[in-house]
mmCIF file of C-alpha atoms and ligand atoms in Angstrom:
data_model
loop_
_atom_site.group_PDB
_atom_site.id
_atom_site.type_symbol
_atom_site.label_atom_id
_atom_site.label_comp_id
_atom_site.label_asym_id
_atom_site.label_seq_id
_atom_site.Cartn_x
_atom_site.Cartn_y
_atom_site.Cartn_z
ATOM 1 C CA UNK A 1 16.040 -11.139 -5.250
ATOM 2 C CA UNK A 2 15.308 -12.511 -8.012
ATOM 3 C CA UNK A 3 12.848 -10.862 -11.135
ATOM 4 C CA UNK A 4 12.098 -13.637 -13.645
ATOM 5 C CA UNK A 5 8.663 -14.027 -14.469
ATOM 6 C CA UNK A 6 7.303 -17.894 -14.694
ATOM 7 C CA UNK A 7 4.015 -18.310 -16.846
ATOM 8 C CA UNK A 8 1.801 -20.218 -15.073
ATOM 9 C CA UNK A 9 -1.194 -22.917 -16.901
ATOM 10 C CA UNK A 10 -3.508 -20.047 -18.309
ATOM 11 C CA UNK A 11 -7.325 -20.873 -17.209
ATOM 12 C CA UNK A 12 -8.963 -19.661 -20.510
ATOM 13 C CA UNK A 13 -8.465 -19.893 -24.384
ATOM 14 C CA UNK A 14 -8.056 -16.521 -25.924
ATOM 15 C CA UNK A 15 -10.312 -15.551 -28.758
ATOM 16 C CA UNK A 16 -13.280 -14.155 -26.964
ATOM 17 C CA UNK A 17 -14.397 -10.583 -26.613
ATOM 18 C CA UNK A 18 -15.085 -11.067 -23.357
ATOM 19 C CA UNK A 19 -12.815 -8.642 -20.422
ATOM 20 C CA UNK A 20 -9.629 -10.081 -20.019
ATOM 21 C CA UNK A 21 -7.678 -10.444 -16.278
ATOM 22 C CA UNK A 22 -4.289 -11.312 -15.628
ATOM 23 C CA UNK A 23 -3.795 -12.399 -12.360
ATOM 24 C CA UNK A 24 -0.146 -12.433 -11.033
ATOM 25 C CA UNK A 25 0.507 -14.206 -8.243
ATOM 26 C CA UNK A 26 3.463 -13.000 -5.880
ATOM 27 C CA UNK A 27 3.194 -15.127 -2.486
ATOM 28 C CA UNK A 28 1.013 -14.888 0.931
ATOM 29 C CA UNK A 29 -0.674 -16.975 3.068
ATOM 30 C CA UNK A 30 -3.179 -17.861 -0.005
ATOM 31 C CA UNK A 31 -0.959 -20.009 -1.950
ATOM 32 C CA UNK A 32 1.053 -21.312 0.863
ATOM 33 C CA UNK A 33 1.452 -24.853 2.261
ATOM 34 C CA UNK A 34 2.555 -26.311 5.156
ATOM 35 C CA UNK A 35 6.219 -27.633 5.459
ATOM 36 C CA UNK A 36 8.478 -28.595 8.307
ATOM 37 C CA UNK A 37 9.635 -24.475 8.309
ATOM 38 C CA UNK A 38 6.070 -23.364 8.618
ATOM 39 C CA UNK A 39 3.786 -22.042 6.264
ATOM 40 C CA UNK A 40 5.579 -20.903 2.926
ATOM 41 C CA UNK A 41 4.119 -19.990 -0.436
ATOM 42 C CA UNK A 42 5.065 -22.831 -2.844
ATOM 43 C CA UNK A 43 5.043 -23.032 -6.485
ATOM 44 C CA UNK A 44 2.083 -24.923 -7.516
ATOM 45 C CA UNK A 45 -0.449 -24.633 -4.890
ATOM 46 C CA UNK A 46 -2.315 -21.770 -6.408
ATOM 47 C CA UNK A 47 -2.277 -23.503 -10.222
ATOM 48 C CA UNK A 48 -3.901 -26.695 -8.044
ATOM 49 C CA UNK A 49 -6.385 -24.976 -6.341
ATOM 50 C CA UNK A 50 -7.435 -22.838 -9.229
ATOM 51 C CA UNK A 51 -6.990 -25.658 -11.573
ATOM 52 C CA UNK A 52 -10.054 -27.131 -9.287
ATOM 53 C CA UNK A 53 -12.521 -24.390 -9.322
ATOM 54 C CA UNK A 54 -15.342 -24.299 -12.128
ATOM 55 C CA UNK A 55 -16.475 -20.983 -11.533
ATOM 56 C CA UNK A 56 -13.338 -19.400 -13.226
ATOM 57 C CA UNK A 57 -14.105 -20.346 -16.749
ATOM 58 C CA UNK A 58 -17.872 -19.522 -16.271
ATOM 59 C CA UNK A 59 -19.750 -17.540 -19.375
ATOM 60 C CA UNK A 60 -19.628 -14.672 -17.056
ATOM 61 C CA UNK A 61 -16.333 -14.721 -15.930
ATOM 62 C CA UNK A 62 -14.085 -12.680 -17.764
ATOM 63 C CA UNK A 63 -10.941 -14.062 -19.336
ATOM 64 C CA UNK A 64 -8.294 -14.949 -16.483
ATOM 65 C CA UNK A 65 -4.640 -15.925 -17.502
ATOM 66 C CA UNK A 66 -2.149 -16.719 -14.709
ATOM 67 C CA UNK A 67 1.298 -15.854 -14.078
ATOM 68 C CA UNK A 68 3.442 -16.427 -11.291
ATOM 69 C CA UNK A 69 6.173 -13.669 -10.480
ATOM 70 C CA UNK A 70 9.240 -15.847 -9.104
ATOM 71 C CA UNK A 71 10.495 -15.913 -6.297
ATOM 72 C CA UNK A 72 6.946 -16.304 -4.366
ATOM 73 C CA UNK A 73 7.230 -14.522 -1.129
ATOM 74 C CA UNK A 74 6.248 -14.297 2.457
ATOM 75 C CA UNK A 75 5.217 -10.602 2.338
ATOM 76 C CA UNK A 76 6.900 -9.969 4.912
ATOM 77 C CA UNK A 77 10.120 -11.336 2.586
ATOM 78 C CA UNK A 78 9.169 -8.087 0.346
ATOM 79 C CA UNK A 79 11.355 -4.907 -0.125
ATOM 80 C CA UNK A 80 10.893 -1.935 -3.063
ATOM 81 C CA UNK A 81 12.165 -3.900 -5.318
ATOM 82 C CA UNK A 82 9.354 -6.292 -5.375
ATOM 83 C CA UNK A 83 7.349 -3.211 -5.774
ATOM 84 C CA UNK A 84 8.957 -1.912 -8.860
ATOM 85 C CA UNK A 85 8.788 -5.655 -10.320
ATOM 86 C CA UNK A 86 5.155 -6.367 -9.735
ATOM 87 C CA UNK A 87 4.786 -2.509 -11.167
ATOM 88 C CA UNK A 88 6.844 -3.803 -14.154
ATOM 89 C CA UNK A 89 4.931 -6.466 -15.106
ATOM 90 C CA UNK A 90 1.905 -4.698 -14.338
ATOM 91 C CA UNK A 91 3.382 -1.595 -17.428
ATOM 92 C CA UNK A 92 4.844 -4.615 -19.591
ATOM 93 C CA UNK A 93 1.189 -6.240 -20.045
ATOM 94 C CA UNK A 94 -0.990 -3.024 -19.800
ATOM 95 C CA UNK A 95 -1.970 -3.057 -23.226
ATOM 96 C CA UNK A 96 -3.318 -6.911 -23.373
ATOM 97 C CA UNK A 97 -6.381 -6.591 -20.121
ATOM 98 C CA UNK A 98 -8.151 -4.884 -18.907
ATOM 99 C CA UNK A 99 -7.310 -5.029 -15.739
ATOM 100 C CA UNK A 100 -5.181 -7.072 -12.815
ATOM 101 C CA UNK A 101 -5.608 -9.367 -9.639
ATOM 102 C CA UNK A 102 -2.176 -9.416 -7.619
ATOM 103 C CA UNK A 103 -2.336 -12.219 -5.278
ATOM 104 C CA UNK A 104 -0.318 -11.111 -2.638
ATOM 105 C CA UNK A 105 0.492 -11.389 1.322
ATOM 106 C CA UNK A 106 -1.680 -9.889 3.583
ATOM 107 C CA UNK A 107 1.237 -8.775 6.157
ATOM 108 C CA UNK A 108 2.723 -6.022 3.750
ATOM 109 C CA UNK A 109 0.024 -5.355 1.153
ATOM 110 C CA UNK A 110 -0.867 -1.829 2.258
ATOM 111 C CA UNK A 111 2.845 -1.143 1.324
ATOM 112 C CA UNK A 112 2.907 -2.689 -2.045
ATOM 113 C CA UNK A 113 -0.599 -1.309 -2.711
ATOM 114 C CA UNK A 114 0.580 2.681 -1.617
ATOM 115 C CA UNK A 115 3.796 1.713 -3.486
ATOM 116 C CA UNK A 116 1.915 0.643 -6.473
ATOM 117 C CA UNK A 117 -0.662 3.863 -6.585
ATOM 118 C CA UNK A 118 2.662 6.014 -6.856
ATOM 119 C CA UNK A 119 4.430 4.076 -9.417
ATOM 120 C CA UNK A 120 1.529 3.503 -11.743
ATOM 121 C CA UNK A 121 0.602 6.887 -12.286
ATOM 122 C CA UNK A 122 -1.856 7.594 -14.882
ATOM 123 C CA UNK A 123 -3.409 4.246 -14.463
ATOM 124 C CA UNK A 124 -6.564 3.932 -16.530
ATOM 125 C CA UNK A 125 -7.910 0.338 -15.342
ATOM 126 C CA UNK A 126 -8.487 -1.558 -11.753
ATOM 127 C CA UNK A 127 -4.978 -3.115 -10.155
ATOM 128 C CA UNK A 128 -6.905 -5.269 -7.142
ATOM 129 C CA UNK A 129 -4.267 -7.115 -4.746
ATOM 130 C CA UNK A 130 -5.919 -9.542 -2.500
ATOM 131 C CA UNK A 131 -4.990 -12.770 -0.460
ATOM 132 C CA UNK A 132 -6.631 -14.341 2.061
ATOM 133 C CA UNK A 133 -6.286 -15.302 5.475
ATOM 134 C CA UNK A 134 -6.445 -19.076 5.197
ATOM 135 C CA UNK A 135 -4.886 -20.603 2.495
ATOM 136 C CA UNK A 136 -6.695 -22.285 -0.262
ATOM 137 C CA UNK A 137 -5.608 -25.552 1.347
ATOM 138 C CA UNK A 138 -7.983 -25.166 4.302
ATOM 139 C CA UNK A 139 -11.771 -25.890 3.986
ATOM 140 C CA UNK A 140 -12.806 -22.427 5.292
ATOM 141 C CA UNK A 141 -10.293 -20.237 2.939
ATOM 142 C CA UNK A 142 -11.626 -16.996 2.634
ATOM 143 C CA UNK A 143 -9.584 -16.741 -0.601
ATOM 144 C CA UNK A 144 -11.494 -18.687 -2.991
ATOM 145 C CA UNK A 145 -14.276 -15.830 -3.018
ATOM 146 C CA UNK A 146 -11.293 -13.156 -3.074
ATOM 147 C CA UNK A 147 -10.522 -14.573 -5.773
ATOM 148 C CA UNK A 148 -13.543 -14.980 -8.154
ATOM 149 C CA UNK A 149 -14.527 -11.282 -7.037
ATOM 150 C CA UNK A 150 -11.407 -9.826 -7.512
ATOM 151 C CA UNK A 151 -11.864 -10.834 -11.262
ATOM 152 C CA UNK A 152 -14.933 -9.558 -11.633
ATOM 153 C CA UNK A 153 -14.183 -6.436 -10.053
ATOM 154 C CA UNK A 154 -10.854 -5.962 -12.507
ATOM 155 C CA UNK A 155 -12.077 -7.710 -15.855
ATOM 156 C CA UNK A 156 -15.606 -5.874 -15.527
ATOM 157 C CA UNK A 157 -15.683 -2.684 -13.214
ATOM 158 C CA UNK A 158 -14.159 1.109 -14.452
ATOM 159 C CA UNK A 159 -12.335 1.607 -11.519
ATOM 160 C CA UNK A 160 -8.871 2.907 -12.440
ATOM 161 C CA UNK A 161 -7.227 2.638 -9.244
ATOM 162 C CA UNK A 162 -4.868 0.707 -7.189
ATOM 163 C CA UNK A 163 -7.019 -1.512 -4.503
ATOM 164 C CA UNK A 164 -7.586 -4.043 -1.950
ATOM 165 C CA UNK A 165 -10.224 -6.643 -2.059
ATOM 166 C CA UNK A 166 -10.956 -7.922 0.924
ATOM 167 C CA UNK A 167 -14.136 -9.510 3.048
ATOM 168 C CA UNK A 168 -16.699 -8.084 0.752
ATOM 169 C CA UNK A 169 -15.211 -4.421 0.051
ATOM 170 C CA UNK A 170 -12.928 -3.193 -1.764
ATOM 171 C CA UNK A 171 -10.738 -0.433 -0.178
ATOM 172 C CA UNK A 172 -8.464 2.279 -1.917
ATOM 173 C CA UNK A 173 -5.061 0.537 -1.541
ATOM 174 C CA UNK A 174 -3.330 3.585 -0.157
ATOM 175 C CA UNK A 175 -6.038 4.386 2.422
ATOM 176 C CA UNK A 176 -5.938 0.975 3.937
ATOM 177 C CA UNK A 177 -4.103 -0.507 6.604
ATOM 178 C CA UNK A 178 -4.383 -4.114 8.222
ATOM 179 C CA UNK A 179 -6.418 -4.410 11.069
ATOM 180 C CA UNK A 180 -6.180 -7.887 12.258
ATOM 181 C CA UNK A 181 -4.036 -11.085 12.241
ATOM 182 C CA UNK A 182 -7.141 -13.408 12.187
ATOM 183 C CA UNK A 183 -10.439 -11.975 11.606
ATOM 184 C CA UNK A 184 -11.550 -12.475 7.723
ATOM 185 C CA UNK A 185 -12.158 -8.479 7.800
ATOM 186 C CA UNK A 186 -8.612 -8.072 7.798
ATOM 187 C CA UNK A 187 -8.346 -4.403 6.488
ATOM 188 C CA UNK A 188 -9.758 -1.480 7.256
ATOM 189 C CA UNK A 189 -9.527 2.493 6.171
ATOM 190 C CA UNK A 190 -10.318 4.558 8.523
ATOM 191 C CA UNK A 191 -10.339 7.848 6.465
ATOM 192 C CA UNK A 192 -11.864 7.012 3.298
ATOM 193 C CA UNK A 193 -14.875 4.730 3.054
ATOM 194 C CA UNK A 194 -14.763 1.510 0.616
ATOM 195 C CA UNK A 195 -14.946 2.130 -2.663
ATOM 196 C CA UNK A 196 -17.650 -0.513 -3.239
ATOM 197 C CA UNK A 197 -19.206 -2.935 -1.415
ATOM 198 C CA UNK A 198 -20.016 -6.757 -2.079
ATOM 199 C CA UNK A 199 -23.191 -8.417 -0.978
ATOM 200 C CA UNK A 200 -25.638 -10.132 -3.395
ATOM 201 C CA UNK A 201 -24.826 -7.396 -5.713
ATOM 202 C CA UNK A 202 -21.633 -5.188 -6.305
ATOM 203 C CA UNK A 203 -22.358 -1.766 -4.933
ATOM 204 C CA UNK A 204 -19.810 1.138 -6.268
ATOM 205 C CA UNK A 205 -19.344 4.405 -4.524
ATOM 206 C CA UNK A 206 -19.153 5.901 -7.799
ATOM 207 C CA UNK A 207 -18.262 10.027 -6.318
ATOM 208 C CA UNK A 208 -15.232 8.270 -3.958
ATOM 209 C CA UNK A 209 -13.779 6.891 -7.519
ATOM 210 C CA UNK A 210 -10.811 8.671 -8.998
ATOM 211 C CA UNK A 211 -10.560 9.849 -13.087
ATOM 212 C CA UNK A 212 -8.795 7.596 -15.302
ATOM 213 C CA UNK A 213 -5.450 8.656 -15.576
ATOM 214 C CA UNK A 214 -3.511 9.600 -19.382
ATOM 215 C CA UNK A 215 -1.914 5.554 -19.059
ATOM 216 C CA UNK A 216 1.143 3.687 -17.352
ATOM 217 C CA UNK A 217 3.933 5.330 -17.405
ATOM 218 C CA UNK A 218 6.616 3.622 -20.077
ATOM 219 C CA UNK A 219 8.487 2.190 -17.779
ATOM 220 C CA UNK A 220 9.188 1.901 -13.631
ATOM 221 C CA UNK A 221 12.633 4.064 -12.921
ATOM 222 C CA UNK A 222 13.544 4.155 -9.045
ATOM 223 C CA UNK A 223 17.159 5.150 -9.222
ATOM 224 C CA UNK A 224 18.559 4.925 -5.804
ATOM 225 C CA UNK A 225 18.009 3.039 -2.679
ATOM 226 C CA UNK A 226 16.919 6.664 -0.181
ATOM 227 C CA UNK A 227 17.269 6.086 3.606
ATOM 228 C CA UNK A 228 13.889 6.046 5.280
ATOM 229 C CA UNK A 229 12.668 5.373 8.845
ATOM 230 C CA UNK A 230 9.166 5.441 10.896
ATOM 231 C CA UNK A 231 9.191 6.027 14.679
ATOM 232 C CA UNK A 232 6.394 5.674 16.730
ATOM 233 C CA UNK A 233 6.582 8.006 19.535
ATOM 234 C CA UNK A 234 5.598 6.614 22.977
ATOM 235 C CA UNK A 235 5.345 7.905 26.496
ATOM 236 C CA UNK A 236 9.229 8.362 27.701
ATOM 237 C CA UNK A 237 10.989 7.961 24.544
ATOM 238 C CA UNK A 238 14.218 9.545 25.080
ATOM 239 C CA UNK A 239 16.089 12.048 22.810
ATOM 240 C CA UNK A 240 18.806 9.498 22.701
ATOM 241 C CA UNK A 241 16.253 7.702 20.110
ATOM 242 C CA UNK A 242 16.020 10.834 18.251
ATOM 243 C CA UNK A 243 19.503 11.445 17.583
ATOM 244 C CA UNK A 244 20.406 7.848 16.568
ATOM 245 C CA UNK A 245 17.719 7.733 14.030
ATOM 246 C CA UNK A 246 17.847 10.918 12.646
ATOM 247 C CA UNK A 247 21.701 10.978 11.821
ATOM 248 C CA UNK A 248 22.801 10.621 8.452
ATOM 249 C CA UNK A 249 21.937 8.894 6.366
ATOM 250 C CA UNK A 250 18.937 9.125 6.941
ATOM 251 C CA UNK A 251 16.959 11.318 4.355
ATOM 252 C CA UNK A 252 13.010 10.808 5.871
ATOM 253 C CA UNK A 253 11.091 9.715 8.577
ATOM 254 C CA UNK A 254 7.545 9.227 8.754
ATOM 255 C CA UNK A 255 6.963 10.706 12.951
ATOM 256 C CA UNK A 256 3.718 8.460 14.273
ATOM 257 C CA UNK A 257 2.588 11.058 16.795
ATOM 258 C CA UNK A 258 -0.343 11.146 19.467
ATOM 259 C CA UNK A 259 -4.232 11.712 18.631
ATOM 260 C CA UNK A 260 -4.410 15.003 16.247
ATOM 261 C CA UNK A 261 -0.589 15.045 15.495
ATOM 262 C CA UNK A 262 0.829 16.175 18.771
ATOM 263 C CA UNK A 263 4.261 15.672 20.565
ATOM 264 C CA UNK A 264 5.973 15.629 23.610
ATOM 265 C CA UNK A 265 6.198 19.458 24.846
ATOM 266 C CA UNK A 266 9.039 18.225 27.554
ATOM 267 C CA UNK A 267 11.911 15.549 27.569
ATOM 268 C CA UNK A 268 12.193 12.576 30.127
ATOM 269 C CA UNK A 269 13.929 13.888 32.912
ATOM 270 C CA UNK A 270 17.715 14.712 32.442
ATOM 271 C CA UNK A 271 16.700 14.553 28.872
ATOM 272 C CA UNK A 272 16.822 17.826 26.862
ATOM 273 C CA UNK A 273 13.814 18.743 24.623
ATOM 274 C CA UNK A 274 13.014 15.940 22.308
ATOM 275 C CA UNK A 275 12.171 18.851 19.590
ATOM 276 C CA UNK A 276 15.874 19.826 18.757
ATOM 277 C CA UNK A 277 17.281 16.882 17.116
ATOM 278 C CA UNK A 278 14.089 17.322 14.932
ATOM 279 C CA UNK A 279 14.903 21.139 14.576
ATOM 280 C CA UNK A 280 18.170 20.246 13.664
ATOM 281 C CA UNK A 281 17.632 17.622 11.101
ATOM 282 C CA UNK A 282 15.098 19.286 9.038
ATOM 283 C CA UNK A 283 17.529 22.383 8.958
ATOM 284 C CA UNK A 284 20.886 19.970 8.336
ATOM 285 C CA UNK A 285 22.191 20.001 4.204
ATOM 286 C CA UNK A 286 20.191 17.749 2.999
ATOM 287 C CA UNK A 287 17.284 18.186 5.365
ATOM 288 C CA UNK A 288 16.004 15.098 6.665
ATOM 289 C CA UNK A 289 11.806 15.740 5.650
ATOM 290 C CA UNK A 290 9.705 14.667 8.559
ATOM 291 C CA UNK A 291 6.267 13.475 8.015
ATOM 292 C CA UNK A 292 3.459 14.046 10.872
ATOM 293 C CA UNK A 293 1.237 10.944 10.671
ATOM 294 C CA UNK A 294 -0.870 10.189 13.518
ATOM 295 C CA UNK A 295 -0.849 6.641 15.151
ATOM 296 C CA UNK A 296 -4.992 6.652 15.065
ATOM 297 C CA UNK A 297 -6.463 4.785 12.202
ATOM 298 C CA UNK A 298 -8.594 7.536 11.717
ATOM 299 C CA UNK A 299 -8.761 11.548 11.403
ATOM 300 C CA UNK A 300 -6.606 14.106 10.123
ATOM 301 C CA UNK A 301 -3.078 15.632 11.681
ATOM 302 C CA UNK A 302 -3.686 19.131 12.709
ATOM 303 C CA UNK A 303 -0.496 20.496 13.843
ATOM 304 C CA UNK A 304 -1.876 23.685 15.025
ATOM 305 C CA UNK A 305 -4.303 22.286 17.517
ATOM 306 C CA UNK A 306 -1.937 21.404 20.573
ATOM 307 C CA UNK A 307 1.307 23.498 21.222
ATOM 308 C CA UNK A 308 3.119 20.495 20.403
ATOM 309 C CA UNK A 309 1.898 20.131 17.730
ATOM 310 C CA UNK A 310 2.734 23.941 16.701
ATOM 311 C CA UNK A 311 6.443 23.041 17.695
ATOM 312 C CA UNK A 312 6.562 20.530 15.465
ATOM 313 C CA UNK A 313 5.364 22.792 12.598
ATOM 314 C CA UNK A 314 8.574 25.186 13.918
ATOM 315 C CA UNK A 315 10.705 22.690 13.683
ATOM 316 C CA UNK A 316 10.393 21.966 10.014
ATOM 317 C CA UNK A 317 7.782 19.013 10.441
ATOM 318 C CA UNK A 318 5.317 18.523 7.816
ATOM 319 C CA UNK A 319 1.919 17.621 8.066
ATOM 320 C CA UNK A 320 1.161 14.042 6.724
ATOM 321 C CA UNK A 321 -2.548 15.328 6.526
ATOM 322 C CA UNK A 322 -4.617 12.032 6.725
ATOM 323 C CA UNK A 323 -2.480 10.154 5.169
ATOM 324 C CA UNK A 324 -1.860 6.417 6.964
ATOM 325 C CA UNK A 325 1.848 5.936 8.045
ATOM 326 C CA UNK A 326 2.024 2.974 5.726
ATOM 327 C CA UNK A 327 1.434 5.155 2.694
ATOM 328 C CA UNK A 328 2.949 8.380 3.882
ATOM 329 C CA UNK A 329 6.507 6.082 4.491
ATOM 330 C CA UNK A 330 6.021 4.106 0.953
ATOM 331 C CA UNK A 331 5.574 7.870 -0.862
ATOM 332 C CA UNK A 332 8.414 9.520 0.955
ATOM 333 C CA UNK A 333 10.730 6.409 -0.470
ATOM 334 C CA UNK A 334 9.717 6.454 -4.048
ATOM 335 C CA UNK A 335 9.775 10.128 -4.614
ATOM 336 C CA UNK A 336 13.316 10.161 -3.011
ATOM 337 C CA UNK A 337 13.942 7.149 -5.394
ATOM 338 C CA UNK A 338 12.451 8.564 -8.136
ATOM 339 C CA UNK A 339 15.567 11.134 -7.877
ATOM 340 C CA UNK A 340 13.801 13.955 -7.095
ATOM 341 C CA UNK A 341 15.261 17.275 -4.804
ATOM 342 C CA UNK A 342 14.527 17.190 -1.278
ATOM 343 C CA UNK A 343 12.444 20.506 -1.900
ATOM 344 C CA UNK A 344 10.391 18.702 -4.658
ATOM 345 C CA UNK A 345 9.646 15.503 -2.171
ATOM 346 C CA UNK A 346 8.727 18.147 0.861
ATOM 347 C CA UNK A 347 6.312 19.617 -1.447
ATOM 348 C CA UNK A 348 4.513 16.360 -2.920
ATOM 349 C CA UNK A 349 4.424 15.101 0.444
ATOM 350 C CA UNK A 350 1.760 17.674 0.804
ATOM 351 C CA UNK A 351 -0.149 16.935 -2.300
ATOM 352 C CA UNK A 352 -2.633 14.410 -3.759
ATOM 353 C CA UNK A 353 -1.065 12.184 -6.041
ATOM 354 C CA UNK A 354 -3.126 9.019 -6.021
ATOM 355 C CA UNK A 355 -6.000 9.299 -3.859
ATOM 356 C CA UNK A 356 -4.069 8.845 -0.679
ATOM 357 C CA UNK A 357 -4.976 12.006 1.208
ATOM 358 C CA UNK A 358 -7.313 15.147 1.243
ATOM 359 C CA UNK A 359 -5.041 18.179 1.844
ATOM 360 C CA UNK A 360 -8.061 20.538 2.880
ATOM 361 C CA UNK A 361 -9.657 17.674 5.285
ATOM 362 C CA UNK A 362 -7.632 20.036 8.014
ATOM 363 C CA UNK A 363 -9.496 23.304 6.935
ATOM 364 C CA UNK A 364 -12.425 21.824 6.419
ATOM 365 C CA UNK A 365 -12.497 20.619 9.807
ATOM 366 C CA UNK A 366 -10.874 23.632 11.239
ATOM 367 C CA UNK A 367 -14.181 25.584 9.692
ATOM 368 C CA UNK A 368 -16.505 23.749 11.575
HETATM 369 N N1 LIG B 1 2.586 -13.857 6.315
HETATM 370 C C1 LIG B 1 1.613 -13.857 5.260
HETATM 371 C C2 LIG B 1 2.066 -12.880 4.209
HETATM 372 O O1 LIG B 1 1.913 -11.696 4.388
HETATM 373 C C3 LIG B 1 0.271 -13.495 5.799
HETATM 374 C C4 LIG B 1 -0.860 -13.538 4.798
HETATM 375 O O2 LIG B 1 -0.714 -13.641 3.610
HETATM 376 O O3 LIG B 1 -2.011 -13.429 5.265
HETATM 377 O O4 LIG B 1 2.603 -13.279 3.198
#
C-alpha cells in the first residue's frame, strides 16, 4: 500500500481571509468510472467533475484546495493503514484550514470515521468524510451536493469532531453505521441523533456537539499490527466456532450478541456450553478482551438483564455499552496498536473517548 500524497489542481487562489478547506480525496463510488473490471475510482474523475462546478469558487464558499491521497481505493480495498495515512495528512496540514472534507467510500467509512475519532484526539476543527452513492459521472449523483455542503459545514461550522455527511445530516462518524446499498439515505445512527440537519438552512444540535479538544496530536504512532475479530452470533452456532476464533493470536473480539446483549444459555446439541471457550480466553495470559455489542442498530447492551447475558459478564465479557460494532472493533484495534497493556485497553473500552458511547445510558435506563 502505497502512502504518497499527489496534489491535485487547487480550486481557489490563496490570499483571502475567507475559511479555508482541504478536501482529500481517497476513493469510493464518487470519483469512480466505469471500466471493463467494474466500477473503480480513477485518477482524474473527481478534478473533472469539480473542475466543472461553479458553485465551488462562489463568494460564499470558503477556500477549497484539493489533494488526492494515492493509491485511490475501493473502500472496501482499505485496511488501518489507510487510516493512519488519511490521519497523517489530516496532523501534517492541521495548522493551514480550518477544517477537512475526506472523500471517501461509502462501504467502509464508518470504520475510517471511528478510526479517525480515536487517532485524532484533541481535534479542535470539523473532519467530514462523505461520498456518494452515484458517482459524479451519473446525472442523478447525490455527491455533487455532498460535496458543496460538506465544505460549508468544515470551512464555516465549529464542530470539532470527526463526521459523516450524508443525505442532508450530518452524523457523528463513530455513531454511524451504513444502512443501505442504494437508498441516498445511506447512513444511519441509531443511538445518537444527527448532529445537524440540512434543509433550506443548516440546523446544528448545538448540546449533542463535543468541546474542542487541546489540538492533533504531533504525530499518528500505531506500533503493531494486534489480532482482532467480530463474530456475529446466530441461532446454532457451534462451540467449534468459538474455539477456532478465539485461539491465539487472537488478542480481541468484538461478540455481536442478541437484542439487549444476551447469549446462548445452552450449546447445540452434543455441543458443550458455548460460554467456556469465552471463560477461558478472557482468563488465558494475555486475555483475549471481549466486547458485548449488540447486533440492533439501536439501544444499549445491558448484560444484567437476561441470565445470559449475566454469564457473559462471569465470563470476563465486557460491556460495549452502546457502542456500534463498527466502532467498538476499530477502538479495540488502535488502542492495542497504540501499544497499550491489555488492562489499559479493557478499561478504555469502557470509557468515552470521542463521542462514541454513553457509559451511564445502562443506568440511566436501568433507573427508569
Ligand atoms: N464500493 C464503494 C466504496 O466503498 C461504494 C461507495 O463508495 O458507495 O468505495
Amino acid at each position: 500500500m502505497a502512502s504518497a500524497s499527489t496534489t491535485a489542481p487547487t480550486i481557489a487562489s490563496a490570499g483571502s481571509d475567507r475559511p479555508r478547506v482541504c478536501l482529500l480525496h481517497v476513493g469510493g463510488t464518487i470519483g469512480m468510472t466505469k471500466t471493463p473490471d467494474g466500477l473503480r475510482p480513477v485518477p482524474g474523475v473527481l478534478e473533472r467533475y469539480l473542475a466543472g462546478m461553479p458553485e465551488l469558487t462562489g463568494p460564499d464558499m470558503p477556500l477549497l484546495y484539493v489533494e488526492r491521497l494515492d493509491p485511490l481505493l475501493d473502500s472496501a480495498d482499505m485496511d488501518p493503514h489507510d487510516w493512519v495515512r488519511i490521519a497523517r495528512a489530516i496532523i501534517e496540514r492541521d495548522q493551514e484550514f480550518d477544517g477537512f472534507v475526506v472523500l471517501h467510500g461509502t462501504d467502509t467509512m464508518v470504520y475510517t470515521a471511528s478510526a479517525l475519532s480515536f487517532l485524532l484526539s484533541g481535534l479542535r476543527k470539523p473532519v467530514v468524510l462523505t461520498g456518494s452513492q452515484l458517482s459524479l459521472e451519473h446525472v442523478r449523483s447525490d455527491g455533487r451536493e455532498h460535496i458543496i455542503t460538506s465544505i460549508i459545514i468544515a470551512g464555516r461550522l465549529r464542530i470539532p469532531e470527526v463526521c459523516i455527511y450524508f443525505a442532508s445530516r450530518l452524523l457523528r462518524g463513530n455513531r454511524a453505521q451504513k444502512i443501505h446499498n442504494s437508498d441516498f439515505v445511506a447512513f444511519g445512527s441509531g443511538n445518537l441523533p444527527p448532529l445537524a440537519t440540512v434543509g433550506v438552512g443548516i440546523s446544528v444540535d448545538e448540546h449533542l456537539l463535543r468541546a474542542p479538544g487541546p489540538g492533533l496530536p504531533d504525530r499518528v504512532e500505531l506500533v503493531r499490527e494486534p489480532h482482532v475479530a467480530a463474530l456475529r452470533v446466530f441461532p446454532g452456532v457451534g462451540r467449534g466456532v468459538f474455539e477456532s476464533l478465539l485461539a491465539p493470536p487472537l488478542e480481541g473480539l468484538v461478540l455481536e450478541t442478541y437484542g439487549a446483549g444476551t447469549f446462548p444459555t445452552r450449546g447445540r446439541e452434543g455441543d458443550e456450553d458455548l460460554i467456556e471457550p469465552l471463560r477461558a480466553a478472557t482468563s488465558r495470559t494475555p486475555p483475549v478482551i471481549v466486547v458485548n455489542c449488540s447486533q440492533c442498530h439501536g439501544g444499549i447492551v445491558r448484560q444484567d438483564v437476561y441470565a445470559g447475558g449475566r454469564r457473559l459478564t462471569a465470563a470476563g465479557v465486557i460491556s460495549g455499552h452502546d457502542m456500534t460494532p463498527e466502532a467498538a472493533l476499530t477502538k479495540l484495534y488502535c488502542l492495542l496498536a497504540m501499544g497499550l497493556s491489555p488492562d489499559e485497553v479493557r478499561r478504555r473500552m469502557g470509557e468515552d473517548l470521542a463521542g462514541e458511547l454513553d457509559a451511564r445510558a445502562a443506568e440511566r435506563e436501568a433507573g427508569t
